[in-house]
Every structure is written in C-alpha cells, then in structure tokens.
Amino acid sequence: MNIIHSIEEMKAEIHEFRKKGKSIGCVPTMGSLHEGHLSLVRQSLQTTDRTVVTIFINPAQFAPGEDFEQYPRDYDRDIGLLEREGVDIVFLPDMKDIYPPGYKTYVEVHDLQERLCGLSRPTFFRGVCTIVLKLFNIITPDRAFFGQKDAQQAIILQRMVRDLNLDILIEVLPIVRDADGLALSSRNAYLKDNERKAALTLSRSLRLAEKMIAEGERSAEKIREEMIALIQSVQGTRIDYIEIVDSEELLPLETLKSRVLVSLAVFIGRTRLIDNTQIILS
Ligand code: AMP
C-alpha cells in the first residue's frame, strides 16, 4: 500500500493507473475509521481496479466552536486497517497544500445545503462540497463511495456531480450499526457510558417511525410527535431537529409519499449525533 501526502505525487500515480487502463474508486474520510468506513472501502475494492482512500480532517466544514481540534485522530491505526483491507493508496494531503494562504474558492449547492443539518451548521456543506470536489479533481475517480449515514451529504454530492457535469458515479451504501442499533460514527468516541445508552434513542425513534409507517400512518406530524416524545423521555438528550422530507429536495412532507427521508440530529450531552432512515412508499 502506498501512502501519499503530496498532491503532485498523487496525480502522478493516477496518471500511471490511467495509462494501464485501470478504473479508480475513491473513499473520502476524515479518518478514525470504523466498520462503516470499511464497508465503503470493500465496495470500492470489489467494483473498481484501484482504490484510493483519503484521510483529511477538513477545517472548512467545522464552524468556530465545533470539534475540529478534538476530532479523533489515529493515523497509524487507520493505515493498518486499510493495509489489511488491501487498499492501493492512502492519500493524506497536508493542510497547507489543500488550503494554501490566499485560498478563496468554495462550492455551494444552494437550497439543499440550507436544509436539515444546514440550519444549525450553515457552512458545513459548503466545506464538504469544496473538499470533495478538490479530491475529485486530484484523483479523478470513476466511482466514489459515501455512506447513507450522512444522507443529506450524499444527496448534495450527487446533485453537485450532476450540476457540474462530473463523470463520477456516486455510490451510497447502507448505514452500519452496532449490535444495539447505534449508527457507527467517529464521534461516538466522545460518549461516556451513560451517554452511550442515551444515544440509542436516535435509532429507536427511527425504528418507531418505520413501525408507524408500516402500520399505515402517513401524517408526518403524528410521526414527529411520537419521535419527539420518545427522545424527550430520555435524560441527557436535546433535539436539534427531526424532519420528515422528500429525499430529493429535502422539503418537509405533510403527508408521506414516494421517497421519504426521516432525518434527525440530537445532542447527547455535548455530542451532536445524526441518524436517518429512508423509506420508499408505493
Ligand atoms: P467521515 O469520516 O465521518 O467523514 O465519513 C466518511 C464516509 O463514511 C462518509 O461517506 C460517511 O457517510 C461514511 N460513514 C460514516 N459512518 C458510517 C456508517 N455508520 N455506515 C456507513 N457509512 C458511514
């Protein structure tokens, strides 16, 4: 496995792959890898000839006062995990090369970036789109792999690729969860024991929504009310948002129909966790 820091060296390797006619898969991450990330890596290994995993904790997607400094970092462990999977290249670019002094260009996907998580994190998706487009320009992947865990992010990146005419297939893979239902996240490392238990309320409220929908409920308000009541019954939780939206424009639905995204963000103590479920109604 090749570990590359320099953008020029990365481009040179891509050039070599292209000369040999190899297809390229890209898995962008912020490191602190878990089975969720590895599910994307395995899919890339299976469906492309060469897999590049990027690890870059992107300051542009953290607002002042968020957890950029504390975000867990364990590059040696990450590299060991990726080596075991059989990844071809780990790309760990330097901050000063990605955002050199005088850096001024950002990518925005209007409207979609302002909804759901965008309400409490107004510059988050601009940061995500900017780094992902930069990585796409450097790596020129045929396919890129993202998790349904960050459903809004995946929808926005699919729109960016479509709007900017990029020839990149975005594959979105299912949420990987712990046995008790908690969606895997690098931020779960922040949770203390009692918080870890309280965090189960996210997935439980989604299972409740799924059950209500399976039993025929189509009123978004009724489902939201039950989810809110369930979450608020657990100490140490604070709802950032619970929304039931269509999974293309991310606009709130009154009556559930076709492709529905139930998405939520909840603070467990000081840790903000997200989770979601997507339901297709006929
Ligand atoms: P991150 O390192 O948090 O930026 O995540 C990198 C990629 O891994 C993103 O595409 C995430 O959606 C995906 N990911 C994170 N957690 C999970 C999970 N539990 N299951 C599946 N994919 C995930």
Coordinates of C-alpha atoms and ligand atoms in Angstrom, one line a residue:
M1 CA 0.0 0.0 0.0
N2 CA 1.3 3.4 -1.0
I3 CA 0.9 6.3 1.5
I4 CA 0.9 9.6 -0.3
H5 CA 1.0 13.1 1.1
S6 CA 1.8 15.2 -1.9
I7 CA -0.8 16.3 -4.4
E8 CA 1.6 16.1 -7.3
E9 CA 2.7 12.5 -6.4
M10 CA -1.0 11.5 -6.1
K11 CA -1.7 12.9 -9.6
A12 CA 1.4 11.1 -11.0
E13 CA 0.1 7.7 -9.5
I14 CA -3.3 8.4 -11.1
H15 CA -1.6 9.0 -14.4
E16 CA 0.1 5.6 -14.1
F17 CA -3.2 3.9 -13.3
R18 CA -4.9 5.5 -16.3
K19 CA -2.0 4.5 -18.6
K20 CA -2.7 0.9 -17.6
G21 CA -6.5 1.4 -18.2
K22 CA -7.4 0.9 -14.6
S23 CA -10.7 2.1 -13.1
I24 CA -10.3 4.2 -9.9
G25 CA -12.5 4.2 -6.8
C26 CA -12.3 6.9 -4.1
V27 CA -13.4 6.8 -0.5
P28 CA -13.2 10.2 1.2
T29 CA -13.0 10.1 5.0
M30 CA -11.9 12.1 8.0
G31 CA -10.1 9.0 9.5
S32 CA -10.7 7.4 12.9
L33 CA -12.0 4.6 10.8
H34 CA -14.7 2.1 11.8
E35 CA -16.7 -0.7 10.0
G36 CA -18.9 2.0 8.3
H37 CA -15.9 3.4 6.5
L38 CA -14.6 -0.1 5.8
S39 CA -17.9 -1.1 4.2
L40 CA -17.3 1.7 1.6
V41 CA -13.7 0.6 1.2
R42 CA -14.7 -3.0 0.5
Q43 CA -17.3 -1.9 -2.1
S44 CA -14.7 0.1 -3.8
L45 CA -12.2 -2.8 -3.8
Q46 CA -14.9 -5.0 -5.3
T47 CA -16.1 -2.7 -8.0
T48 CA -13.0 -0.8 -9.2
D49 CA -9.4 -1.8 -10.1
R50 CA -7.6 0.7 -7.8
T51 CA -8.9 2.1 -4.5
V52 CA -7.8 5.4 -3.1
V53 CA -8.9 6.2 0.5
T54 CA -8.4 9.8 1.5
I55 CA -8.0 10.9 5.2
F56 CA -8.3 14.6 5.7
I57 CA -9.9 16.4 8.6
N58 CA -11.4 19.3 6.7
P59 CA -11.4 22.6 8.6
A60 CA -13.7 24.2 6.1
Q61 CA -16.6 22.0 7.3
F62 CA -16.2 22.9 11.0
A63 CA -17.6 26.1 12.4
P64 CA -15.7 28.1 15.1
G65 CA -16.5 26.4 18.4
E66 CA -17.1 23.0 16.8
D67 CA -14.9 20.0 17.5
F68 CA -12.1 20.4 14.8
E69 CA -9.3 20.3 17.4
Q70 CA -10.8 17.5 19.4
Y71 CA -11.8 15.4 16.4
P72 CA -10.3 11.9 17.0
R73 CA -7.0 11.3 15.1
D74 CA -5.2 7.9 14.9
Y75 CA -3.5 7.8 11.5
D76 CA -1.3 4.7 12.4
R77 CA -4.3 2.6 13.3
D78 CA -6.2 3.8 10.2
I79 CA -3.3 3.0 7.9
G80 CA -3.1 -0.5 9.5
L81 CA -6.8 -1.2 8.9
L82 CA -6.6 0.0 5.3
E83 CA -3.5 -2.1 4.6
R84 CA -5.3 -5.2 5.9
E85 CA -8.2 -4.5 3.5
G86 CA -5.9 -4.3 0.5
V87 CA -6.3 -0.7 -0.3
D88 CA -3.9 0.6 -3.1
I89 CA -3.3 4.2 -1.9
V90 CA -4.0 6.2 1.3
F91 CA -4.0 9.9 0.4
L92 CA -3.2 12.1 3.4
P93 CA -2.8 15.6 2.0
D94 CA -1.3 18.4 4.0
M95 CA -3.5 21.3 5.1
K96 CA -1.1 23.8 3.6
D97 CA -1.4 22.2 0.2
I98 CA -5.2 21.9 0.3
Y99 CA -5.8 25.4 1.6
P100 CA -2.7 27.4 0.9
P101 CA -2.6 31.0 2.0
G102 CA -4.9 33.1 -0.1
Y103 CA -7.3 30.2 -0.8
K104 CA -10.6 31.7 -1.9
T105 CA -12.8 29.2 -3.8
Y106 CA -15.8 27.4 -2.4
V107 CA -18.5 25.2 -3.8
E108 CA -22.1 25.6 -2.8
V109 CA -25.2 23.6 -3.6
H110 CA -27.9 26.2 -2.9
D111 CA -31.2 25.4 -1.1
L112 CA -30.2 21.8 -0.3
Q113 CA -27.3 23.0 1.8
E114 CA -29.6 25.2 3.9
R115 CA -32.0 22.4 5.0
L116 CA -31.8 19.9 7.8
C117 CA -28.2 19.9 9.2
G118 CA -27.6 23.2 7.3
L119 CA -29.9 25.1 9.7
S120 CA -27.6 24.5 12.7
R121 CA -24.4 24.1 10.6
P122 CA -24.7 26.8 7.9
T123 CA -21.2 26.5 6.4
F124 CA -20.9 22.7 6.8
F125 CA -22.0 21.5 3.3
R126 CA -20.0 24.3 1.6
G127 CA -17.0 22.9 3.3
V128 CA -17.9 19.3 2.4
C129 CA -18.6 20.1 -1.3
T130 CA -15.3 22.1 -1.6
I131 CA -13.1 19.4 -0.2
V132 CA -14.8 16.6 -2.1
L133 CA -14.6 18.5 -5.4
K134 CA -10.9 19.2 -4.8
L135 CA -10.3 15.5 -4.1
F136 CA -12.3 14.5 -7.2
N137 CA -10.1 16.9 -9.3
I138 CA -6.9 15.4 -7.9
I139 CA -8.0 11.7 -8.0
T140 CA -10.4 11.8 -11.0
P141 CA -12.2 8.7 -9.7
D142 CA -14.7 6.7 -11.8
R143 CA -16.7 5.9 -8.7
A144 CA -16.8 7.5 -5.2
F145 CA -18.3 5.8 -2.2
F146 CA -20.3 7.5 0.6
G147 CA -22.5 6.4 3.5
Q148 CA -26.3 6.7 3.9
K149 CA -25.4 7.7 7.5
D150 CA -24.8 11.2 6.1
A151 CA -27.9 11.1 3.9
Q152 CA -28.1 14.9 3.2
Q153 CA -24.4 14.9 2.3
A154 CA -24.8 12.1 -0.2
I155 CA -27.8 13.8 -1.8
I156 CA -26.0 17.1 -2.0
L157 CA -22.9 15.5 -3.5
Q158 CA -25.0 13.6 -6.1
R159 CA -26.5 17.0 -7.1
M160 CA -23.1 18.6 -7.3
V161 CA -21.8 15.9 -9.6
R162 CA -24.9 16.2 -11.8
D163 CA -24.9 20.0 -11.8
L164 CA -21.1 20.3 -12.6
N165 CA -21.1 17.5 -15.2
L166 CA -18.6 15.3 -13.4
D167 CA -18.3 11.8 -14.9
I168 CA -18.2 10.2 -11.4
L169 CA -20.7 7.6 -10.2
I170 CA -21.6 8.2 -6.5
E171 CA -22.5 5.0 -4.7
V172 CA -24.3 5.4 -1.4
L173 CA -24.1 2.4 0.9
P174 CA -26.3 1.4 3.9
I175 CA -25.7 2.6 7.5
V176 CA -23.5 0.2 9.5
R177 CA -24.7 0.0 13.1
D178 CA -23.5 -1.6 16.4
A179 CA -25.4 -4.6 17.5
D180 CA -27.6 -2.4 19.7
G181 CA -28.6 -0.2 16.8
L182 CA -26.3 2.8 17.3
A183 CA -25.1 4.0 14.0
L184 CA -21.3 3.9 13.9
S185 CA -19.6 7.3 14.0
S186 CA -16.2 8.6 14.8
R187 CA -17.9 10.9 17.2
N188 CA -19.3 8.0 19.3
A189 CA -15.8 8.1 20.9
Y190 CA -16.9 11.2 22.8
L191 CA -19.8 9.4 24.6
K192 CA -19.5 8.4 28.2
D193 CA -21.1 5.2 29.4
N194 CA -24.5 6.7 30.3
E195 CA -24.5 8.8 27.2
R196 CA -23.8 5.7 25.0
K197 CA -27.1 4.3 26.4
A198 CA -29.0 7.6 25.8
A199 CA -27.7 7.7 22.3
L200 CA -29.7 4.6 21.4
T201 CA -32.8 6.8 21.4
L202 CA -31.8 8.0 17.9
S203 CA -32.1 4.6 16.3
R204 CA -35.1 3.7 18.5
S205 CA -37.0 6.7 17.4
L206 CA -36.3 5.8 13.7
R207 CA -37.5 2.2 14.3
L208 CA -40.7 3.7 15.9
A209 CA -41.2 5.9 12.8
E210 CA -40.7 2.9 10.5
K211 CA -43.2 0.8 12.5
M212 CA -45.8 3.6 12.4
I213 CA -45.3 3.9 8.6
A214 CA -45.5 0.1 8.1
E215 CA -48.8 0.2 10.0
G216 CA -50.2 2.8 7.6
E217 CA -49.5 6.1 9.3
R218 CA -49.0 8.8 6.7
S219 CA -49.1 12.0 8.8
A220 CA -45.6 13.4 9.2
E221 CA -46.7 15.5 12.2
K222 CA -48.1 12.4 14.1
I223 CA -44.8 10.5 13.5
R224 CA -42.7 13.5 14.5
E225 CA -44.7 14.0 17.7
E226 CA -44.2 10.3 18.7
M227 CA -40.5 10.5 17.9
I228 CA -40.1 13.7 19.9
A229 CA -41.9 12.2 22.9
L230 CA -39.7 9.1 22.8
I231 CA -36.5 11.1 22.7
Q232 CA -37.5 13.7 25.3
S233 CA -38.3 10.8 27.7
V234 CA -34.6 10.0 27.8
Q235 CA -32.5 12.2 30.1
G236 CA -29.5 14.0 28.6
T237 CA -30.9 14.3 25.1
R238 CA -31.6 17.6 23.3
I239 CA -33.2 17.5 19.9
D240 CA -31.5 19.7 17.2
Y241 CA -34.1 18.7 14.6
I242 CA -36.3 15.9 13.5
E243 CA -37.6 16.3 9.9
I244 CA -39.6 14.1 7.5
V245 CA -38.8 15.3 4.0
D246 CA -38.8 14.1 0.4
S247 CA -35.4 12.6 -0.4
E248 CA -34.7 14.7 -3.5
E249 CA -35.4 18.3 -2.5
L250 CA -35.3 17.7 1.3
L251 CA -38.5 19.7 1.7
P252 CA -40.9 18.8 4.6
L253 CA -43.8 16.5 3.8
E254 CA -47.2 16.8 5.4
T255 CA -48.4 13.5 4.0
L256 CA -45.8 10.8 3.4
K257 CA -45.5 9.7 -0.2
S258 CA -42.9 8.1 -2.6
R259 CA -39.3 8.5 -1.3
V260 CA -39.3 9.7 2.3
L261 CA -36.3 10.6 4.4
V262 CA -36.7 10.7 8.2
S263 CA -33.7 12.5 9.5
L264 CA -32.6 13.7 12.9
A265 CA -29.8 15.3 14.9
V266 CA -29.8 15.0 18.6
F267 CA -27.3 16.3 21.2
I268 CA -26.3 13.7 23.7
G269 CA -24.7 15.8 26.3
R270 CA -22.3 18.0 24.2
T271 CA -22.1 15.4 21.4
R272 CA -24.3 16.0 18.3
L273 CA -25.2 12.8 16.6
I274 CA -27.2 12.2 13.4
D275 CA -29.1 9.3 12.0
N276 CA -31.8 8.7 9.4
T277 CA -33.9 6.2 7.6
Q278 CA -35.1 6.2 4.0
I279 CA -38.5 4.7 3.1
I280 CA -39.9 4.1 -0.3
L281 CA -43.7 4.1 -0.5
S282 CA -45.6 2.9 -3.5
Ligands
AMP1 P1 -16.4 10.7 7.9 O1 -15.1 10.2 8.1 O2 -17.3 10.8 9.1 O3 -16.4 12.0 7.1 O4 -17.2 9.7 6.9 C1 -16.6 9.2 5.7 C2 -17.6 8.4 5.0 O5 -18.0 7.3 5.7 C3 -18.9 9.2 4.7 O6 -19.3 8.9 3.4 C4 -19.9 8.7 5.7 O7 -21.2 8.8 5.3 C5 -19.4 7.2 5.8 N1 -19.9 6.7 7.1 C6 -19.7 7.2 8.3 N2 -20.3 6.4 9.2 C7 -21.0 5.4 8.6 C8 -21.8 4.3 9.0 N3 -22.1 4.1 10.2 N4 -22.2 3.5 8.0 C9 -21.9 3.7 6.7 N5 -21.1 4.7 6.3 C10 -20.7 5.6 7.2

